[in-house]
PDB file of C-alpha atoms in Angstrom:
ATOM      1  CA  UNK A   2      24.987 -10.122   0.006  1.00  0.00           C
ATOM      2  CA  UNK A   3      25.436  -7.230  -1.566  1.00  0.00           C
ATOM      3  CA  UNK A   4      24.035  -7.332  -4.601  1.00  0.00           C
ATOM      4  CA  UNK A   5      20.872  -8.317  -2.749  1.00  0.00           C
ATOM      5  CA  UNK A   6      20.748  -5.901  -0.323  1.00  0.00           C
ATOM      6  CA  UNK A   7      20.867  -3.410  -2.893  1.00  0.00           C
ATOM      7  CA  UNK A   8      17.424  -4.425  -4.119  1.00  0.00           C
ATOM      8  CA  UNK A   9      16.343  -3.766   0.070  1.00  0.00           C
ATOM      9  CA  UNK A  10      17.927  -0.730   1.076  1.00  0.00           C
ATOM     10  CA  UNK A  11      16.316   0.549   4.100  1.00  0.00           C
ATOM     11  CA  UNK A  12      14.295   4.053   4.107  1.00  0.00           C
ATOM     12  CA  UNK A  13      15.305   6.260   6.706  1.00  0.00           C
ATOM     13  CA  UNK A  14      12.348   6.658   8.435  1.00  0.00           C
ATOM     14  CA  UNK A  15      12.695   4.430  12.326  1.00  0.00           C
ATOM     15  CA  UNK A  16       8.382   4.203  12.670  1.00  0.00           C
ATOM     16  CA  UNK A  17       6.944   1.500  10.311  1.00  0.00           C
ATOM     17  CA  UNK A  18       3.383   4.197  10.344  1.00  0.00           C
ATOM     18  CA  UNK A  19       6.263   6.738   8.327  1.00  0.00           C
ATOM     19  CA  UNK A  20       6.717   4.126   5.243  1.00  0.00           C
ATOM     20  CA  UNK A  21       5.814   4.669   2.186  1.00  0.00           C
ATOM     21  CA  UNK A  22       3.565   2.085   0.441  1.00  0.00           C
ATOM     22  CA  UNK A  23       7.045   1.639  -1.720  1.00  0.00           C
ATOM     23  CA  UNK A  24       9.213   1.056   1.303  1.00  0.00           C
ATOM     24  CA  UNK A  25       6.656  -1.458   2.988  1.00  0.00           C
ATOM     25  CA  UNK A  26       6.709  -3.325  -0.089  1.00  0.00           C
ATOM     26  CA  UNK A  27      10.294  -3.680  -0.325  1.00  0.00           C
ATOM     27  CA  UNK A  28      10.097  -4.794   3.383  1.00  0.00           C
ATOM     28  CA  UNK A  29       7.628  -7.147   2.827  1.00  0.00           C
ATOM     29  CA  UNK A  30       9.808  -8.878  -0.176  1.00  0.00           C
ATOM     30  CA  UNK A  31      12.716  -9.062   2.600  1.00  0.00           C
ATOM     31  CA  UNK A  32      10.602 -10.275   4.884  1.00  0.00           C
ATOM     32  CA  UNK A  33       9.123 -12.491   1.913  1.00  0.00           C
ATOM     33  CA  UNK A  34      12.481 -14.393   1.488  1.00  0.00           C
ATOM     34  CA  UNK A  35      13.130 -15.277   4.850  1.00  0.00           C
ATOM     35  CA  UNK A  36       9.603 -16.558   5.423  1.00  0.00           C
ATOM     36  CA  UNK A  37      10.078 -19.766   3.768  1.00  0.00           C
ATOM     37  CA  UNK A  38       6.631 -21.585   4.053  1.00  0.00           C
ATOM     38  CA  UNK A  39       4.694 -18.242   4.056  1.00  0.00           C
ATOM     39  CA  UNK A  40       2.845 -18.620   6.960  1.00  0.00           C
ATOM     40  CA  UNK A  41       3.175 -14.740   7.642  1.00  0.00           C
ATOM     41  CA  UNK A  42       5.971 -15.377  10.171  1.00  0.00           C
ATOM     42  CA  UNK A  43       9.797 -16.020  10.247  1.00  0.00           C
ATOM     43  CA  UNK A  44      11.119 -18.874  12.578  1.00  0.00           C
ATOM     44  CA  UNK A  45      14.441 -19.340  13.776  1.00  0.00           C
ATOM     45  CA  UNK A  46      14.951 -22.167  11.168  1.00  0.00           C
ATOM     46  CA  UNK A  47      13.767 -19.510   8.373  1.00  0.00           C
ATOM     47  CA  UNK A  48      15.751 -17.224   9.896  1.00  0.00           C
ATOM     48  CA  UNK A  49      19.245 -19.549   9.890  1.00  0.00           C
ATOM     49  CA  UNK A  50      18.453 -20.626   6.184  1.00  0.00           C
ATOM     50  CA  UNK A  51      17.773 -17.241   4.937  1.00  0.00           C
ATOM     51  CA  UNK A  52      21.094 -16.059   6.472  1.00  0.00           C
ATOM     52  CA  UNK A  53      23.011 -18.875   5.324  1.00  0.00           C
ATOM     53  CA  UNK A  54      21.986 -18.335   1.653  1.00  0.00           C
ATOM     54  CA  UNK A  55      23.154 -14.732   1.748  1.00  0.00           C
ATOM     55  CA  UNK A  56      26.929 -16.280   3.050  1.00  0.00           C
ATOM     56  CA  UNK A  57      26.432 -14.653   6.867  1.00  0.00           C
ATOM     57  CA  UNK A  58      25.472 -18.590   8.689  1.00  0.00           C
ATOM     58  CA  UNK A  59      24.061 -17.944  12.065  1.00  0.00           C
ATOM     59  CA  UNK A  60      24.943 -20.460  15.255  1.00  0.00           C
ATOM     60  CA  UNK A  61      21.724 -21.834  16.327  1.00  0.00           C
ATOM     61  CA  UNK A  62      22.090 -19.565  19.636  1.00  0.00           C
ATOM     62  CA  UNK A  63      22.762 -16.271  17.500  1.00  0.00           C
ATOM     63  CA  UNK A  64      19.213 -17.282  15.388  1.00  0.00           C
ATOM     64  CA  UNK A  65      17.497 -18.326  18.878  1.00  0.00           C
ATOM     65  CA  UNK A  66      18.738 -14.378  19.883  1.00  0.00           C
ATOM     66  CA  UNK A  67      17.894 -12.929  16.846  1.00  0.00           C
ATOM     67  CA  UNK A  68      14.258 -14.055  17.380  1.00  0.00           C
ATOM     68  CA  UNK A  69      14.067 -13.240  20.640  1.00  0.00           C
ATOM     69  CA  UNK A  70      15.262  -9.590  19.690  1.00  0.00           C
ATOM     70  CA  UNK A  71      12.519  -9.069  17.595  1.00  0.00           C
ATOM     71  CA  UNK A  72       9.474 -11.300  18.707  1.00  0.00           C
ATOM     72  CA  UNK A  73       7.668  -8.202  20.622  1.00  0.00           C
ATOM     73  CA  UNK A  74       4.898 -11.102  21.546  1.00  0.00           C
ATOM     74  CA  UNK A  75       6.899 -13.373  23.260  1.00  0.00           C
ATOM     75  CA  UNK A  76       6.393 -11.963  26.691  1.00  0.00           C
ATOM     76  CA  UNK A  77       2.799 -12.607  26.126  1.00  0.00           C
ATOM     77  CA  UNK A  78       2.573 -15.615  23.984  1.00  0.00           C
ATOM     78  CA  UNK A  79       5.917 -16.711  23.678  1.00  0.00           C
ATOM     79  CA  UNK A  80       5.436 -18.082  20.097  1.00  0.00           C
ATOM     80  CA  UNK A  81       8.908 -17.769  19.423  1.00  0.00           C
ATOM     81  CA  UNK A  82       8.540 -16.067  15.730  1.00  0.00           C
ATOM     82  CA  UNK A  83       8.523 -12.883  14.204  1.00  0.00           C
ATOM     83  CA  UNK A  84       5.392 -11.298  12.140  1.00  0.00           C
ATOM     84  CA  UNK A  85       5.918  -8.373   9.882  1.00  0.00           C
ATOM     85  CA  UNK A  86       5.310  -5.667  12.234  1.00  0.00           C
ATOM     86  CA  UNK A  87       8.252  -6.840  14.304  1.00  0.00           C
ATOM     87  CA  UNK A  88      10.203  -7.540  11.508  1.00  0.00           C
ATOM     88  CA  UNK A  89       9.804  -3.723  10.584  1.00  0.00           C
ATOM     89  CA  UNK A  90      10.355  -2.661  13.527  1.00  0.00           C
ATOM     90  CA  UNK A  91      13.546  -3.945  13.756  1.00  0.00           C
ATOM     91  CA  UNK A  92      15.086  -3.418  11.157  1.00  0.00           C
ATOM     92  CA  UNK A  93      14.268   0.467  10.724  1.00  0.00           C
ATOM     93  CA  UNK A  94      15.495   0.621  14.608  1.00  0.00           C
ATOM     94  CA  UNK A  95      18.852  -0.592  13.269  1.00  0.00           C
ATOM     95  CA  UNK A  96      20.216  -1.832  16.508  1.00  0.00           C
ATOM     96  CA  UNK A  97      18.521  -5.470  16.548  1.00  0.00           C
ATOM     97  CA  UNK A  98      21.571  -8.390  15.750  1.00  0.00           C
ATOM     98  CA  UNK A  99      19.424  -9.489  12.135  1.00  0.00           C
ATOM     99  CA  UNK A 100      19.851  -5.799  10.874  1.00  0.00           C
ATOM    100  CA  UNK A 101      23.685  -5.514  11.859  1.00  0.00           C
ATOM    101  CA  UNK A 102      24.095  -9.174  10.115  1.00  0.00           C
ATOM    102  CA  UNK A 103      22.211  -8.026   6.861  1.00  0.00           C
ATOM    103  CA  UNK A 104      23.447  -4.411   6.807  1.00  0.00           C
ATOM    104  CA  UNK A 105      26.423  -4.275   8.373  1.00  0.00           C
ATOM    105  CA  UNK A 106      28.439  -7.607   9.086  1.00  0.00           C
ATOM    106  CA  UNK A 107      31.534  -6.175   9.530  1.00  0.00           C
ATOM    107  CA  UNK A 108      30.429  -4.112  12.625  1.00  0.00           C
ATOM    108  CA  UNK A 109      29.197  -6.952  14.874  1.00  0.00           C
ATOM    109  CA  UNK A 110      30.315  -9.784  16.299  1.00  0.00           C
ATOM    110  CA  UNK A 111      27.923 -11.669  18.419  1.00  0.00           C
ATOM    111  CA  UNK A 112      29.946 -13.224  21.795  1.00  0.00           C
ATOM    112  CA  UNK A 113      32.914 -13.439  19.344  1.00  0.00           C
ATOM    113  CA  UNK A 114      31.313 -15.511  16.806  1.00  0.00           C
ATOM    114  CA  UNK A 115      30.785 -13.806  13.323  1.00  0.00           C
ATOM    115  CA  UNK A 116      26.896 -13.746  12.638  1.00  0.00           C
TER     116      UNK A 116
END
């Protein structure tokens, strides 16, 4: 996990408009590897496979939460997935459950079940 994080360290910046064209691209690539059939969005089944090939296996209720975290549209659409935008926004919030799995999985524990 930590070799590969390396390659996606996050900029410090918290308002995806503040990236640099580098930083968006090395968001994109994250976001890249979790979205599995490239559709432009990251289900929870992308989601739980991505995790589980970095070692950090979600439950299927910390995935379901993870989405819900980050889906911004699901009070109007409820599509259940995560684009890019939300992805972003996210992760450079750093309090979302996905960031503290990737980026710090020693700090959370999600209802006392490692994510």
């Amino acid at each position: 996990l930590e070799r590969f994080l390396e390659r996606f360290e996050l900029p410090d910046c918290h308002n995806p408009r503040d990236l640099t064209g580098d930083d968006r691209q090395r968001l994109l690539r994250l976001f890249d590897f979790f979205d599995l059939d490239k559709e432009r969005h990251i289900s929870k089944r992308e989601l739980r496979i991505g995790l589980s090939a970095l070692g950090q296996p979600p439950t299927d209720s910390d995935a379901k939460r993870m989405i819900a975290q980050l889906d911004l549209s699901r009070g109007r659409s409820g599509d259940g997935q995560v684009d890019f935008e939300e992805f972003c926004l996210g992760l450079l919030h750093r309090r979302c459950d996905l960031y503290l799995a990737l980026y710090e999985p020693d700090k959370k524990k999600c209802r006392g079940t490692p994510v």
